[in-house]
Amino acid sequence: TQDAAFYKLRAYGAFLVSSEHHDGSVRYAVIESEMGVDCTVSIPWGCAHVYCCDELIAETTEPRVTFRTEPGKKYLVLPG
């Protein structure tokens, strides 16, 4: 129930993850790929969109989404 945020936490698969929880919900996730491996994200919303370089690269209504990444690129995950 409290607002919280974290920035560039290291995650399995050589990713740096940032996110924010505000007013009872997750607002976004930013995932920076260091190695360029596939990334799987659990979705806290009913649907989600994944963007890279302002381009929609994936969308889902499933509880998880998997997408390919490239080293050094950032991926923005937003509610759909």
Short mmCIF file of C-alpha atoms in Angstrom, two decimals:
data_model
loop_
_atom_site.label_atom_id
_atom_site.label_comp_id
_atom_site.label_asym_id
_atom_site.label_seq_id
_atom_site.Cartn_x
_atom_site.Cartn_y
_atom_site.Cartn_z
CA THR A 1 0.00 0.00 0.00
CA GLN A 2 3.01 2.31 0.29
CA ASP A 3 4.59 4.16 -2.61
CA ALA A 4 7.98 2.77 -3.57
CA ALA A 5 10.54 2.81 -6.35
CA PHE A 6 13.77 1.07 -7.24
CA TYR A 7 16.33 1.80 -9.92
CA LYS A 8 18.76 -0.44 -11.78
CA LEU A 9 18.42 -3.52 -9.62
CA ARG A 10 20.38 -6.39 -11.12
CA ALA A 11 18.15 -9.28 -12.25
CA TYR A 12 18.86 -12.79 -13.48
CA GLY A 13 19.90 -12.83 -17.13
CA ALA A 14 22.08 -9.69 -16.99
CA PHE A 15 19.27 -7.13 -16.76
CA LEU A 16 19.03 -3.86 -14.83
CA VAL A 17 15.43 -3.25 -13.75
CA SER A 18 13.72 -0.07 -12.54
CA SER A 19 10.10 0.33 -11.49
CA GLU A 20 7.70 2.41 -9.43
CA HIS A 21 4.66 1.55 -7.29
CA HIS A 22 2.30 4.48 -6.70
CA ASP A 23 -1.29 4.73 -5.42
CA GLY A 24 -1.61 0.95 -5.14
CA SER A 25 -0.32 -0.11 -8.56
CA VAL A 26 2.87 -0.68 -10.51
CA ARG A 27 3.29 2.22 -12.94
CA TYR A 28 5.96 0.84 -15.29
CA ALA A 29 9.09 -1.28 -15.58
CA VAL A 30 12.25 -0.29 -17.44
CA ILE A 31 14.53 -3.19 -18.29
CA GLU A 32 18.04 -2.59 -19.59
CA SER A 33 19.63 -5.60 -21.26
CA GLU A 34 23.36 -6.08 -20.74
CA MET A 35 23.79 -9.35 -22.65
CA GLY A 36 20.96 -9.45 -25.19
CA VAL A 37 19.15 -12.58 -24.02
CA ASP A 38 15.39 -13.22 -24.03
CA CYS A 39 13.54 -11.52 -21.19
CA THR A 40 10.42 -12.82 -19.41
CA VAL A 41 8.38 -10.41 -17.29
CA SER A 42 5.46 -11.18 -14.96
CA ILE A 43 2.66 -8.75 -15.77
CA PRO A 44 0.84 -7.14 -12.80
CA TRP A 45 -1.91 -5.72 -15.04
CA GLY A 46 -4.61 -7.31 -17.21
CA CYS A 47 -2.62 -6.50 -20.35
CA ALA A 48 0.73 -4.90 -21.14
CA HIS A 49 2.73 -3.28 -23.92
CA VAL A 50 6.51 -3.52 -24.34
CA TYR A 51 8.38 -0.73 -26.15
CA CYS A 52 11.96 -0.33 -27.35
CA CYS A 53 13.17 2.87 -29.03
CA ASP A 54 9.57 4.20 -29.06
CA GLU A 55 8.41 1.14 -31.04
CA LEU A 56 5.86 -1.40 -29.78
CA ILE A 57 7.64 -4.77 -29.81
CA ALA A 58 5.23 -6.94 -27.79
CA GLU A 59 1.81 -6.90 -26.20
CA THR A 60 -0.02 -9.45 -24.09
CA THR A 61 -3.08 -10.23 -22.03
CA GLU A 62 -1.27 -13.19 -20.46
CA PRO A 63 0.28 -13.16 -16.96
CA ARG A 64 3.79 -13.16 -18.52
CA VAL A 65 5.46 -11.82 -21.65
CA THR A 66 8.74 -12.93 -23.24
CA PHE A 67 10.65 -10.81 -25.75
CA ARG A 68 14.07 -10.72 -27.38
CA THR A 69 16.54 -8.08 -26.25
CA GLU A 70 19.72 -6.52 -27.58
CA PRO A 71 22.74 -5.56 -25.47
CA GLY A 72 22.61 -1.96 -24.22
CA LYS A 73 18.98 -1.36 -25.17
CA LYS A 74 16.20 -0.34 -22.76
CA TYR A 75 12.69 -1.80 -22.79
CA LEU A 76 9.68 -0.06 -21.30
CA VAL A 77 6.81 -2.22 -19.99
CA LEU A 78 3.52 -0.35 -19.48
CA PRO A 79 -0.05 -1.29 -18.66
CA GLY A 80 -2.10 -1.84 -21.83
#
